Each structure stands twice: as structure tokens, then as C-alpha cells.
mmCIF file of C-alpha atoms in Angstrom:
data_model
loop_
_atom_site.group_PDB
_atom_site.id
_atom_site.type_symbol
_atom_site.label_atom_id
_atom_site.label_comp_id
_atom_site.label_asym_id
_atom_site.label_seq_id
_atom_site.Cartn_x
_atom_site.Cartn_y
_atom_site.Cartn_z
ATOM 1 C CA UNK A 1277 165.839 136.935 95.460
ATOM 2 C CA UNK A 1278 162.510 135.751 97.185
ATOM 3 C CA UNK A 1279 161.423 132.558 95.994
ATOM 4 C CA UNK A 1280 159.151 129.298 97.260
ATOM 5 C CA UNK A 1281 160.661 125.694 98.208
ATOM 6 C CA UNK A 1282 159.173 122.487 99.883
ATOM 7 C CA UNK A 1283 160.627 122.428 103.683
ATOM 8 C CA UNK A 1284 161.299 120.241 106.667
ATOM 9 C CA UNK A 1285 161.132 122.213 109.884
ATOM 10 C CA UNK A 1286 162.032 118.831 112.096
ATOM 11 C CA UNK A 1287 162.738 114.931 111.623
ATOM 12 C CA UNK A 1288 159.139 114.561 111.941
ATOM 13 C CA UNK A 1289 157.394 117.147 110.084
ATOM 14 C CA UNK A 1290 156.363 116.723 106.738
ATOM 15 C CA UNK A 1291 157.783 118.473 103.678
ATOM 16 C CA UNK A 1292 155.525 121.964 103.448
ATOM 17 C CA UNK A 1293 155.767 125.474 101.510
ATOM 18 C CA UNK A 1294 158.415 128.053 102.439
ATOM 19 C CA UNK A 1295 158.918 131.169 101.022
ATOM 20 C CA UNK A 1296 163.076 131.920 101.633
ATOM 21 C CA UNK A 1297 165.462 133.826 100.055
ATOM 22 C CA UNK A 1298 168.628 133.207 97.332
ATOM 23 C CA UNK A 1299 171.366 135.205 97.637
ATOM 24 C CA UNK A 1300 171.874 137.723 94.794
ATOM 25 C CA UNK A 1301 173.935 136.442 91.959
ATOM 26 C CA UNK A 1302 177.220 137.379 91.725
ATOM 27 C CA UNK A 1303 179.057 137.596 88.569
ATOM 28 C CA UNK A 1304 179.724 134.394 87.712
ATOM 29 C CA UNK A 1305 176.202 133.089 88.906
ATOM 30 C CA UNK A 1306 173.570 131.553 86.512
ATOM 31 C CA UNK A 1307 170.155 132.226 87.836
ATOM 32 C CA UNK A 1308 167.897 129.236 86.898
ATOM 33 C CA UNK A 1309 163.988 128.346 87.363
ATOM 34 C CA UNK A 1310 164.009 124.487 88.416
ATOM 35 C CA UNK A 1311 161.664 123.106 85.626
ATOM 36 C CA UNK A 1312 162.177 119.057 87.164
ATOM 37 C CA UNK A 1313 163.579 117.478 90.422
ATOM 38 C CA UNK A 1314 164.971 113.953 91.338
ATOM 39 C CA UNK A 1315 163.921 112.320 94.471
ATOM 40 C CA UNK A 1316 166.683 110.799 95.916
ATOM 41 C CA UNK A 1317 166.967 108.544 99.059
ATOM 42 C CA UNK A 1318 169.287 110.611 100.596
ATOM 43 C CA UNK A 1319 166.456 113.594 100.786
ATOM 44 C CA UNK A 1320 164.676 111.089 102.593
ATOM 45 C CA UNK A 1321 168.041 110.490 104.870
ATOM 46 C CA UNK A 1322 168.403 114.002 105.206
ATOM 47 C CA UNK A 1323 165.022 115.650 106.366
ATOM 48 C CA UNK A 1324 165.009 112.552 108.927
ATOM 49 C CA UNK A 1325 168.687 113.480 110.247
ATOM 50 C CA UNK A 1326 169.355 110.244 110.145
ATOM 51 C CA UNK A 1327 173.054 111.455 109.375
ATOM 52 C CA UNK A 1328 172.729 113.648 112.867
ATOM 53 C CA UNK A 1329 173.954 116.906 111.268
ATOM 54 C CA UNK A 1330 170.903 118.189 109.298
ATOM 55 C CA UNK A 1331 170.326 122.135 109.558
ATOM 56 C CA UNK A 1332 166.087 123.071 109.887
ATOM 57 C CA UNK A 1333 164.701 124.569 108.239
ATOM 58 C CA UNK A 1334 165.807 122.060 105.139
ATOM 59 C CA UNK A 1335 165.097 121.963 101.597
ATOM 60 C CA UNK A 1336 166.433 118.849 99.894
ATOM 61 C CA UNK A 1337 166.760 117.833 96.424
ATOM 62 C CA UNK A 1338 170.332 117.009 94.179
ATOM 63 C CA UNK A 1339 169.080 116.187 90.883
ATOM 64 C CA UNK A 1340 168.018 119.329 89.100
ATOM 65 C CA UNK A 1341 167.203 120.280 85.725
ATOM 66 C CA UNK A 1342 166.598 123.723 85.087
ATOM 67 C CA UNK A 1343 166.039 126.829 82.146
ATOM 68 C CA UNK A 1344 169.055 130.008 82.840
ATOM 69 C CA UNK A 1345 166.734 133.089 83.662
ATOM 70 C CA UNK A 1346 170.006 134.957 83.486
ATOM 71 C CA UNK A 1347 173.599 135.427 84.089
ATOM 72 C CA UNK A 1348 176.626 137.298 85.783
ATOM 73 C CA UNK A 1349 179.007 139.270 83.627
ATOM 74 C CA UNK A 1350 181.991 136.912 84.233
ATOM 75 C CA UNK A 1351 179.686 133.584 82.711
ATOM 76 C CA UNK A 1352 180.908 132.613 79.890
ATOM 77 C CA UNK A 1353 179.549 129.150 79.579
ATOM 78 C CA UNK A 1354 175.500 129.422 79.665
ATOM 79 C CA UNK A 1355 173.383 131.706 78.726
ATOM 80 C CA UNK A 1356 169.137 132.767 79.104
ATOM 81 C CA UNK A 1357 167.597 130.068 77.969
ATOM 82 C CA UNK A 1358 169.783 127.252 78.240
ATOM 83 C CA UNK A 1359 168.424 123.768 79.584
ATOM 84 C CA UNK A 1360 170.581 123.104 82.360
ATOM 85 C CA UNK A 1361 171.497 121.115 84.961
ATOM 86 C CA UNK A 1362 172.820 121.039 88.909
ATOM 87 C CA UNK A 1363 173.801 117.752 90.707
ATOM 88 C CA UNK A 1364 174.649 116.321 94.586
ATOM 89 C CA UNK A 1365 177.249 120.325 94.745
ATOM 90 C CA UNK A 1366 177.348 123.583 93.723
ATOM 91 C CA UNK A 1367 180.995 124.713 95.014
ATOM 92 C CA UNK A 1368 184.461 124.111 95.571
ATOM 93 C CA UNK A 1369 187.836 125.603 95.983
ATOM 94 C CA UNK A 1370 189.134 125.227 92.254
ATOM 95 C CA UNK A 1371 192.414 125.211 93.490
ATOM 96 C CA UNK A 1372 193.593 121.752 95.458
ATOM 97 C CA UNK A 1373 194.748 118.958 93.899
ATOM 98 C CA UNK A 1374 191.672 116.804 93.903
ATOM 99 C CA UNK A 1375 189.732 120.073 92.619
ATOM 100 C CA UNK A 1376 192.160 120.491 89.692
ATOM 101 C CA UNK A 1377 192.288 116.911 88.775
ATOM 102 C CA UNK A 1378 188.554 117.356 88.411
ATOM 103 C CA UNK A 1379 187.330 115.214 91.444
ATOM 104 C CA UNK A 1380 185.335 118.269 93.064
ATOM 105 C CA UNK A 1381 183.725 115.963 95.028
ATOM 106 C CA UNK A 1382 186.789 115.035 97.313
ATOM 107 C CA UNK A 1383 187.942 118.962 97.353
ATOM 108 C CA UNK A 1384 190.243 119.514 100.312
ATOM 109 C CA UNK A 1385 188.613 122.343 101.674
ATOM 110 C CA UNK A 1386 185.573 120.351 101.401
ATOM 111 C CA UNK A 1387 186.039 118.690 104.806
ATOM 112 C CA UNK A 1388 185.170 121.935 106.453
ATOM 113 C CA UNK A 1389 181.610 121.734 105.169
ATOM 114 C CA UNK A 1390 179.403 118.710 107.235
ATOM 115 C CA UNK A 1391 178.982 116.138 104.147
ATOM 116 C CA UNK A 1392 182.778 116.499 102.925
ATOM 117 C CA UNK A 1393 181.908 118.670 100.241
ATOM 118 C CA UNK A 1394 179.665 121.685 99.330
ATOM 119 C CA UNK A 1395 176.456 120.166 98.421
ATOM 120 C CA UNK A 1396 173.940 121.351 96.738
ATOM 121 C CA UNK A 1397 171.924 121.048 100.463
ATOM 122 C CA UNK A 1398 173.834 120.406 103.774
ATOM 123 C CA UNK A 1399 176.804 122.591 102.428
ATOM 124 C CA UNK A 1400 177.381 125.941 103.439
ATOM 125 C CA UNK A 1401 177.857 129.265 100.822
ATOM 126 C CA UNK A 1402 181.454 129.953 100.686
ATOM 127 C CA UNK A 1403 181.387 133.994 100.680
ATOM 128 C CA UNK A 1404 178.805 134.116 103.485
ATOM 129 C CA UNK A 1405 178.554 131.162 104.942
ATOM 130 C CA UNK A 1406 174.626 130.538 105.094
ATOM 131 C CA UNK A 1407 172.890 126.547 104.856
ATOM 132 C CA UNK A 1408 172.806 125.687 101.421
ATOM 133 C CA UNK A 1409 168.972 125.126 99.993
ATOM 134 C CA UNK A 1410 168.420 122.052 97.549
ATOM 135 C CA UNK A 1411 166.276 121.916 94.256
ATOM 136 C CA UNK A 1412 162.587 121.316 95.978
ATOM 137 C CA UNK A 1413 162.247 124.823 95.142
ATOM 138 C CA UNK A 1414 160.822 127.267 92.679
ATOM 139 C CA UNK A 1415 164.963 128.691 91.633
ATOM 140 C CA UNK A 1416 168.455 128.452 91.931
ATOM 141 C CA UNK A 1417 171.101 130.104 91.579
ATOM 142 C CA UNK A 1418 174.572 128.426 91.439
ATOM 143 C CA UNK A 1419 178.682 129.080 90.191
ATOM 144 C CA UNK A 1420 178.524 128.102 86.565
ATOM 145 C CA UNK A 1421 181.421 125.647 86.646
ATOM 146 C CA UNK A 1422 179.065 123.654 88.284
ATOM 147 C CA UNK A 1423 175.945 124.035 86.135
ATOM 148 C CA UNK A 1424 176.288 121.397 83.297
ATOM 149 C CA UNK A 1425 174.928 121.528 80.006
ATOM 150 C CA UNK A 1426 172.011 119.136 79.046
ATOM 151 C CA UNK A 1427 172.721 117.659 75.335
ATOM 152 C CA UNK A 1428 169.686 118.240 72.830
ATOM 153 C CA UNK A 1429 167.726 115.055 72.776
ATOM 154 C CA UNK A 1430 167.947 114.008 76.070
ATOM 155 C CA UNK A 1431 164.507 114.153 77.909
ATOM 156 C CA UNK A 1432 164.803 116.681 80.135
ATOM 157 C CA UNK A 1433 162.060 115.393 82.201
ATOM 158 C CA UNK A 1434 163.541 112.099 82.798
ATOM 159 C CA UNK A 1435 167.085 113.223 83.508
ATOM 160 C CA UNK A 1436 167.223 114.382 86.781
ATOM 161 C CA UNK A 1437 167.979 111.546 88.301
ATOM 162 C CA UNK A 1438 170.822 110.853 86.393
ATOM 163 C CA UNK A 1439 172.731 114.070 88.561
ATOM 164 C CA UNK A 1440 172.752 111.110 91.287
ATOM 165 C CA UNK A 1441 171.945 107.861 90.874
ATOM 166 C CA UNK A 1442 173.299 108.320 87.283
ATOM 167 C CA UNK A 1443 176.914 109.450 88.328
ATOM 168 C CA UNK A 1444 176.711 107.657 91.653
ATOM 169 C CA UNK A 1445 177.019 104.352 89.547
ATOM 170 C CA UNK A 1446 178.726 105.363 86.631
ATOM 171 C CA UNK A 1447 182.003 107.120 88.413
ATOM 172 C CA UNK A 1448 182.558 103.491 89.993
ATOM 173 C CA UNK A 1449 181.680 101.592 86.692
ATOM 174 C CA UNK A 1450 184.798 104.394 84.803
ATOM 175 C CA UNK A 1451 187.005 104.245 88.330
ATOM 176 C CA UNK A 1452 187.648 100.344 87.547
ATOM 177 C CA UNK A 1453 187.134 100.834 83.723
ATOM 178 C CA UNK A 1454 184.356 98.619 82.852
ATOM 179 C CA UNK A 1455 183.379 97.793 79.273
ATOM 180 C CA UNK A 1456 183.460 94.616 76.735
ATOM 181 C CA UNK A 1457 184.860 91.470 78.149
ATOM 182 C CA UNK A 1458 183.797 93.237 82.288
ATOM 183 C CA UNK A 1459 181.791 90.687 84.209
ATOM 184 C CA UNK A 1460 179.647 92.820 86.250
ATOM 185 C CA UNK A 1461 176.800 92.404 88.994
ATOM 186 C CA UNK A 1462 174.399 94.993 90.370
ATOM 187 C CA UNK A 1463 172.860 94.120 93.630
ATOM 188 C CA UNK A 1464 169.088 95.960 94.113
ATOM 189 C CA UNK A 1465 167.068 96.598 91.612
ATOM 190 C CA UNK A 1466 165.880 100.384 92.834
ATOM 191 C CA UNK A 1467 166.861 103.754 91.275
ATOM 192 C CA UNK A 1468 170.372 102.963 91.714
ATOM 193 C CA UNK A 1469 170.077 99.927 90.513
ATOM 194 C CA UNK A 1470 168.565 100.673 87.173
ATOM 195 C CA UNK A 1471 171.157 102.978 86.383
ATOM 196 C CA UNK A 1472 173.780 100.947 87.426
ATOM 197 C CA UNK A 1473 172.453 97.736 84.791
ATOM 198 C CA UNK A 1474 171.690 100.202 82.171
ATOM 199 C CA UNK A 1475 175.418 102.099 81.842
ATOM 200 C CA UNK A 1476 177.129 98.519 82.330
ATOM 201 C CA UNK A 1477 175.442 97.218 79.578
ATOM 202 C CA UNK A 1478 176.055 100.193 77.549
ATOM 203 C CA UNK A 1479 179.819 99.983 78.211
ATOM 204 C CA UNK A 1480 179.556 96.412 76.926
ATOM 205 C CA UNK A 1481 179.698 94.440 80.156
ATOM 206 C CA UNK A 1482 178.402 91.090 80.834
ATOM 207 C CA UNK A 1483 176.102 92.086 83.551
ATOM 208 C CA UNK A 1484 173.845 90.148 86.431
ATOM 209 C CA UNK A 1485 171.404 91.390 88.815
ATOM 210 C CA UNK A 1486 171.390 90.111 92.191
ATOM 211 C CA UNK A 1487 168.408 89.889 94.342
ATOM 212 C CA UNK A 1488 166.790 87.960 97.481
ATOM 213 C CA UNK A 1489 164.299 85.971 95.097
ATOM 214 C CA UNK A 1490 163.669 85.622 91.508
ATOM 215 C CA UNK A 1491 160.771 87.974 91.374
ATOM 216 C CA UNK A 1492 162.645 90.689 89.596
ATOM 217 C CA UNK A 1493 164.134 88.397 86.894
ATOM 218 C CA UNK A 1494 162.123 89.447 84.226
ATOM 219 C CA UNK A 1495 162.618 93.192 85.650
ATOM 220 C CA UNK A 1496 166.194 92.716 85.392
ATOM 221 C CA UNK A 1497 166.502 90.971 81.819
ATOM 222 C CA UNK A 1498 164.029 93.280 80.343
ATOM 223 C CA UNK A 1499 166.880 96.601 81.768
ATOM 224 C CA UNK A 1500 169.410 94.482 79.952
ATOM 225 C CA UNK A 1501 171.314 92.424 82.256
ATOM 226 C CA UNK A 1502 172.036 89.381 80.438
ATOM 227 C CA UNK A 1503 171.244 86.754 83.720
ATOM 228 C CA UNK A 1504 170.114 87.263 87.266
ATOM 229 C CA UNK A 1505 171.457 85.074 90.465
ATOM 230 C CA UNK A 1506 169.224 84.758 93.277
ATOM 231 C CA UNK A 1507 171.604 85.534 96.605
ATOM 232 C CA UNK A 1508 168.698 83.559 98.805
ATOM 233 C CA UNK A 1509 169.830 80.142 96.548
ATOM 234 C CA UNK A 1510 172.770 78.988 98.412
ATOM 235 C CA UNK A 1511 173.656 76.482 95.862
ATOM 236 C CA UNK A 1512 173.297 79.203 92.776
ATOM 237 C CA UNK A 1513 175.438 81.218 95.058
ATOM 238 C CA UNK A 1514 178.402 78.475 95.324
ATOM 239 C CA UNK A 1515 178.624 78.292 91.954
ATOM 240 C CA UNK A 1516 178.764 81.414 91.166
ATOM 241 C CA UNK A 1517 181.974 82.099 92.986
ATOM 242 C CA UNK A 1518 185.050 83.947 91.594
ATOM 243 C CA UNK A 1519 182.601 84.948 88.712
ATOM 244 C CA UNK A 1520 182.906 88.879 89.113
ATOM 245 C CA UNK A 1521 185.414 91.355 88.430
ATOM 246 C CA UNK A 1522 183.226 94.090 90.050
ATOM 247 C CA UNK A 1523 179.863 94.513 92.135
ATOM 248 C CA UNK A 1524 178.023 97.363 92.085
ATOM 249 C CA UNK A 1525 176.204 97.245 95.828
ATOM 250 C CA UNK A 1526 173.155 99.537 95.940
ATOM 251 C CA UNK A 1527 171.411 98.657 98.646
ATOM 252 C CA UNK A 1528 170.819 101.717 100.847
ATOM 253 C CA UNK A 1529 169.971 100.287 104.684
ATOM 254 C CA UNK A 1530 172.733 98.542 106.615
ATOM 255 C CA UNK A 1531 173.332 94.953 105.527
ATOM 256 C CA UNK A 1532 175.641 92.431 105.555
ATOM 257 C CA UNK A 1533 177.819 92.073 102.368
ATOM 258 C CA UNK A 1534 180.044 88.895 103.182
ATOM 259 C CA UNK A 1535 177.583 86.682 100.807
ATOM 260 C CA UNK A 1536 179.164 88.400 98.502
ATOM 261 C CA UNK A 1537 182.844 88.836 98.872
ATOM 262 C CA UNK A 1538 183.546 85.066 97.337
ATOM 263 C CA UNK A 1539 181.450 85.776 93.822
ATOM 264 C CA UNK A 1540 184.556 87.975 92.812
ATOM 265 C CA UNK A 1541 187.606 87.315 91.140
ATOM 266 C CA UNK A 1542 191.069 87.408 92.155
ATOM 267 C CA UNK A 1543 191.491 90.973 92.332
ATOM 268 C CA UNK A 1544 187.846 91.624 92.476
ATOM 269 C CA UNK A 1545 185.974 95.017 93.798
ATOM 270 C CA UNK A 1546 182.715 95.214 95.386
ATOM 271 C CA UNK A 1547 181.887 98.906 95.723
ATOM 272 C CA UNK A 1548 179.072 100.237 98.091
ATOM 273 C CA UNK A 1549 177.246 103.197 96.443
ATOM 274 C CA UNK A 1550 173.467 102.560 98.430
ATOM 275 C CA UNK A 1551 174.471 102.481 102.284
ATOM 276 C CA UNK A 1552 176.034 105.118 104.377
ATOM 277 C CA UNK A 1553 176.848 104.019 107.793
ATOM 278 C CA UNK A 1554 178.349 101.219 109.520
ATOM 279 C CA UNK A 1555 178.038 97.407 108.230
ATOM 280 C CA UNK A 1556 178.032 93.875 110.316
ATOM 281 C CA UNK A 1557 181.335 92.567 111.291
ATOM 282 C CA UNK A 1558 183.024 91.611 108.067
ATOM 283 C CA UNK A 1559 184.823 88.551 107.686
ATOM 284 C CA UNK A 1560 188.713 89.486 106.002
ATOM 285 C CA UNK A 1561 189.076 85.266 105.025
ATOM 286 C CA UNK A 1562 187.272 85.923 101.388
ATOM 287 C CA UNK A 1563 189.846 89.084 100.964
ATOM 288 C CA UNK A 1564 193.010 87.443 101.604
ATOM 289 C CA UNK A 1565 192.214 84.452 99.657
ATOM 290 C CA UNK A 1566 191.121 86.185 96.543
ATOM 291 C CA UNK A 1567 193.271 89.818 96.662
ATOM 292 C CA UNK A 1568 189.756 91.235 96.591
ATOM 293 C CA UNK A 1569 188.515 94.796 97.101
ATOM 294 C CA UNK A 1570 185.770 96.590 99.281
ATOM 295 C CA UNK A 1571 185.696 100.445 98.237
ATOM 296 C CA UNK A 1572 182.814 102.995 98.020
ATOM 297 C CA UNK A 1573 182.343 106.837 96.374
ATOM 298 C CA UNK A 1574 181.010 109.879 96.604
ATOM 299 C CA UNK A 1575 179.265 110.895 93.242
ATOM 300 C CA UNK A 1576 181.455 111.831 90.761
ATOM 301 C CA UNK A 1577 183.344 115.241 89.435
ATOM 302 C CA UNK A 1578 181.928 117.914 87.302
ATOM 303 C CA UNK A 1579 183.545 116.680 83.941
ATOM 304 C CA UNK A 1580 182.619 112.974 84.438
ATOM 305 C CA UNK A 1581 179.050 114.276 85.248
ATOM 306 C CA UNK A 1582 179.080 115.920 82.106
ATOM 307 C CA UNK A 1583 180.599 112.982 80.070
ATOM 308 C CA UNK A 1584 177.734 110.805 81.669
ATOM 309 C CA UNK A 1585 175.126 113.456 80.417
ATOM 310 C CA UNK A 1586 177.120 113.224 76.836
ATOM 311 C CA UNK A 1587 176.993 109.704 77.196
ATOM 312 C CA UNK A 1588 173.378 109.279 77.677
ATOM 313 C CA UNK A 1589 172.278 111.377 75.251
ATOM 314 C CA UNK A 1590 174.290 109.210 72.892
ATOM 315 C CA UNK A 1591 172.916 105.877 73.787
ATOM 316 C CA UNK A 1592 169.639 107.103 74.646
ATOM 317 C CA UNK A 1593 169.581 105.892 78.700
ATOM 318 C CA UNK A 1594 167.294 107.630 80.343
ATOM 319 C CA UNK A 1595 166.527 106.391 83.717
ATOM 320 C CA UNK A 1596 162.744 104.868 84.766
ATOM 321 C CA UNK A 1597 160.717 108.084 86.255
ATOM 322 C CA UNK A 1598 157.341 108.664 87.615
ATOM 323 C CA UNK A 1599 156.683 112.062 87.443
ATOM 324 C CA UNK A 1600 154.717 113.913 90.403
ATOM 325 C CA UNK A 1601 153.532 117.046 91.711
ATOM 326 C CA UNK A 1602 155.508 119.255 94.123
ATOM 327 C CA UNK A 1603 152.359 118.410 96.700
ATOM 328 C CA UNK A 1604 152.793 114.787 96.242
ATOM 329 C CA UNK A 1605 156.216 114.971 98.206
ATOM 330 C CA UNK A 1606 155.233 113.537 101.412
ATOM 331 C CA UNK A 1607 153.857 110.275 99.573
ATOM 332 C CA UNK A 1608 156.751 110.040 97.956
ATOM 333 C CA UNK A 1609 158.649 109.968 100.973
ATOM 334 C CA UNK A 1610 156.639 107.194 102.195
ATOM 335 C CA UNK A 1611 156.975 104.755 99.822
ATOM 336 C CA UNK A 1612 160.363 105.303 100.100
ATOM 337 C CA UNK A 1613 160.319 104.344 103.507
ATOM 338 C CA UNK A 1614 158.516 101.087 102.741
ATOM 339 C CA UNK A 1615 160.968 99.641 100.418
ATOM 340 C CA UNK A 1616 162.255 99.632 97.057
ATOM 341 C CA UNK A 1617 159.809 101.329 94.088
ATOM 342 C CA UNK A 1618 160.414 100.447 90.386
ATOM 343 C CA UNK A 1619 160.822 104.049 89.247
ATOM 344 C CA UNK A 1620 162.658 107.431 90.074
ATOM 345 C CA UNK A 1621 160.207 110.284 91.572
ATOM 346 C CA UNK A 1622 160.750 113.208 89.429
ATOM 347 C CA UNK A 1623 158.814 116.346 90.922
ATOM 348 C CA UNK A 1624 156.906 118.082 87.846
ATOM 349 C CA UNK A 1625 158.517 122.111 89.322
ATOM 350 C CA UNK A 1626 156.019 124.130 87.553
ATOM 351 C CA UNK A 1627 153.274 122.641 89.975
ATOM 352 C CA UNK A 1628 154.822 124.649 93.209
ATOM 353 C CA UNK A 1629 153.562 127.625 92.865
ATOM 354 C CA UNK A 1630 154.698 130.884 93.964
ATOM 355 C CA UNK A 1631 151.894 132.075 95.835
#
């Protein structure tokens, strides 16, 4: 099917109109129109190659929320009309271990693809084995098993970014099964960030925000962390030692993170969900002496993606947005690029139009 996206042609173009084409559906496809789209730092990462294996022409975009136009004979689970959602992959083999288990993400035939798994962009289609175009565009058409349901009552266009930097933070918050009496701190205070304060303090954890200064205090307390530690005071920072059973890191350029091994626990994790890439040399001295952890994820499966969506629409998290146009892309980009904003970008679809 012909249909319109925003495109990169290189590392240094801007984001511009591209008229492309979806492959035709195939019986257990749901055809969607993309009504809303999160902007994500990894777009940003990913029209600027910065992870060296970026296809051009590229359309990104992972957090989608879309209406079913229609659907293949063999779908079972959606049908026209539904509000609906796509996240960070659209495909895997349904057969490994990891698949079956429900961690899609870490499918085994996954590591054929360039990212590890079959993303919604930078993955390749399966049957034919063309680049994968991302939710910066006009449709989409996708397997339903991983098209997720969006619960009545939760704002459609605020939820995007919950496909992302929703799951991103919440599969690490379930992997080491936070809730009351958890003694959690979230380092950054950007999209991640939000989302990562918000579900902790939902699942009933004690939760502090870490950041250079105390600028973002009030930011921080008002999200619903209950205190915030400054990591430039070094004497705040002594005393605050052993006083973590898990970090959430979100920063997402390379930085140094052994400031922070000592404020966990014996036993301790500190899991890196911003930054992909290499780190400074890390001292071991603050593992050994404390039996702590560093670990890191990939987003999360198709049923904990759902149970997040559930989840929210329960306790009524919705992540901060600002919404924009499709046009407005580039901007977006660049603020990105300058630092930390206090709000998701959510791209407003129905202002690309087709002509």
C-alpha cells in the first residue's frame, strides 16, 4: 500500500516527506492509520547512525498509537476500529525459548536482524526481507501478536511514549520485583526518567531522584519521588551509601557510573536503561565489597507491555507530553540534541498529510 512518512536520507539531512510503500497485509496483519507518535532518543540515535548500522532511506519512530483500518482473515484479536498500539518490534520467531517464555525481545533468531531483534525500524521483514519503516508515517501494518490493545480511559494521545520509555523502565522495575518496602533511585529526570519515578511510586517504592544540582527538586517531588540527593554534594553522597536496593540509570550519553555503585545495598542492582555504548573504566572495589549488580535491558516482551498498558490505565500514569506537528520534527530533534527537555514529543499524525 502507498503511503507518506517523515525520512532521513543521510546522518545529516533533516527528517523530510517520503512517499514509500507497505507491504500488503497478509492474513494475520492488522492494517492501522498512526493517529500519535513518541519521540524517542533513540530516533535521534538512529537517523544520526550513531549506532553505525542505520539503513537510508530511514523512517524512525517506536511508540505508536494507532485506529485498525482492517484485518487479515487469520486475526482474531483486533478488529476495524480498535485503538491500538505498536512498540520498539513488530516480529519474532514464536517458537524459541525466550519467544515462548514471552521475552520477544531477546528472540534467538533475533540476532540475525542488526539491533538483536526485529524492530519496529532497523529490523528487517521476515518473509521478504526488506528495512523495516518506523511510525513517523501516515500507516502501518504489523503481525497482530504484536499490536496491543489500548485500555478505555487511557489518553491515547499521551500514551505513546509509554511503548518505550514506559516498558524500558518498568521491565527492570518487575525484573527485580519492586514494590512496598523497595528503596529505589532514578538518575535523570528526562522522558525516561519520569516514567521510571512515576511506576516506582505506583508499585509502592520509596523512591529518590538523583541529579547534578538541586534544580529539579521540586520537579522530582512534585512526579512523586518522596526525596531527591544531589550526586554533585559529595558529603550528601557519603551518606547516602548502601541506601538502595536498585537504581534505575537513565542517562542516555556515555558517563561514568562509579559515583554510584556504593549508594546500593548488599546485593544491590544499578541497571542502565539511557546509554548504549561503552562506559569509563569501572572500578570492581564497590562490587566485591557490597555483592552488588550492574545489568541493563532491552524493552520488555509483548505481555509485560500489555500489563504496563493495563497497569496505567488503572492508576492513571500517563507520561508528560508535548504534542507537535509532523513538520515540527526537525526541532524536535534539536532540542534533543541540546540536553534533557521536561516532556515527551508526541507527533499529532493527522498533521502529515498525504499529499
Amino acid at each position: 500500500m502507498r503511503t507518506i512518512g517523515f525520512a532521513c536520507t543521510s546522518a545529516e539531512a533533516p527528517l523530510a516527506p517520503l512517499h514509500f510503500d507497505r507491504r500488503n497485509p497478509r492474513p494475520n496483519d492488522v492494517v492501522m492509520e498512526v493517529l500519535y507518535c513518541g519521540v524517542c532518543h533513540s530516533d535521534l540515535h538512529w537517523v544520526r547512525n550513531d549506532w553505525g548500522h542505520t539503513p537510508y532511506p530511514a523512517i524512525p519512530g517506536h511508540e505508536i498509537i494507532g485506529r485498525v483500518l482492517e484485518v487479515g482473515p487469520e486475526v482474531t484479536r483486533h478488529r476495524a476500529g480498535d485503538i491500538v498500539a505498536v512498540g520498539c518490534m513488530v516480529d519474532s520467531c514464536m517458537t524459541c525459548d525466550q519467544c515462548r517464555k514471552g521475552e520477544e525481545q531477546y528472540c534467538r533468531e533475533g540476532r540475525k536482524y542488526p539491533i538483536g531483534m526485529n524492530g519496529v525500524y532497523g529490523g528487517i521483514d521476515a518473509v521478504d526481507g526488506t528495512p523495516n519503516m518506523g511510525g513517523y508515517s501516515k500507516h502501518l501494518v504489523a503481525r497482530q501478536e504484536f499490536v496491543l490493545k489500548v485500555p478505555a480511559g487511557l489518553d491515547a494521545s499521551r500514551a505513546a511514549p509509554l511503548l518505550c520509555a514506559g516498558i524500558t523502565t518498568w521491565s527492570p522495575l518487575r525484573t527485580w520485583r519492586t514494590g512496598p518496602g523497595s528503596r529505589v533511585a532514578v538518575i535523570g529526570l528526562g522522558g525516561l526518567g519520569q516514567m521510571a519515578v512515576k511506576l516506582a511510586s505506583a508499585l509502592g517504592a520509596e523512591v529518590t531522584v538523583l541529579s547534578r544540582s538541586g534544580k529539579k527538586k521540586q520537579e522530582a517531588l512534585a512526579l512523586g519521588a518522596d526525596s531527591f540527593l544531589a550526586s554533585g554534594d559529595e558529603k550528601a553522597m557519603q551518606e547516602a551509601a548502601s541506601r538502595f536496593d536498585l537504581i534505575i540509570d537513565t542517562i542516555p550519553v556515555e558517563h561514568d557510573i562509579n559515583p554510584y555503585l556504593s549508594l546500593l545495598d548488599v546485593d544491590g542492582t544499578i541497571s542502565l536503561v539511557g546509554q548504549v555504548g561503552p562506559i569509563p573504566a569501572l572500578s570492581t572495589l564497590p562490587l566485591v565489597y557490597g555483592r552488588r549488580n550492574i545489568t541493563s535491558s532491552l524493552a520488555g516482551g509483548i505481555r509485560e507491555t500489555q500489563e504496563l498498558l493495563d497497569f496505567c490505565a488503572r492508576k492513571n500514569i500517563l507520561p508528560d507530553t508535548k504534542t507537535i506537528a509532523m513538520q515540527d520534527i526537525n526541532e524536535a530533534f534539536r532540542q534533543l540534541e541540546q540536553g534533557d527537555t521536561h516532556y515527551r514529543f508526541v507527533i499529532d499524525m493527522t498533521t502529515l498529510k498525504t499529499d
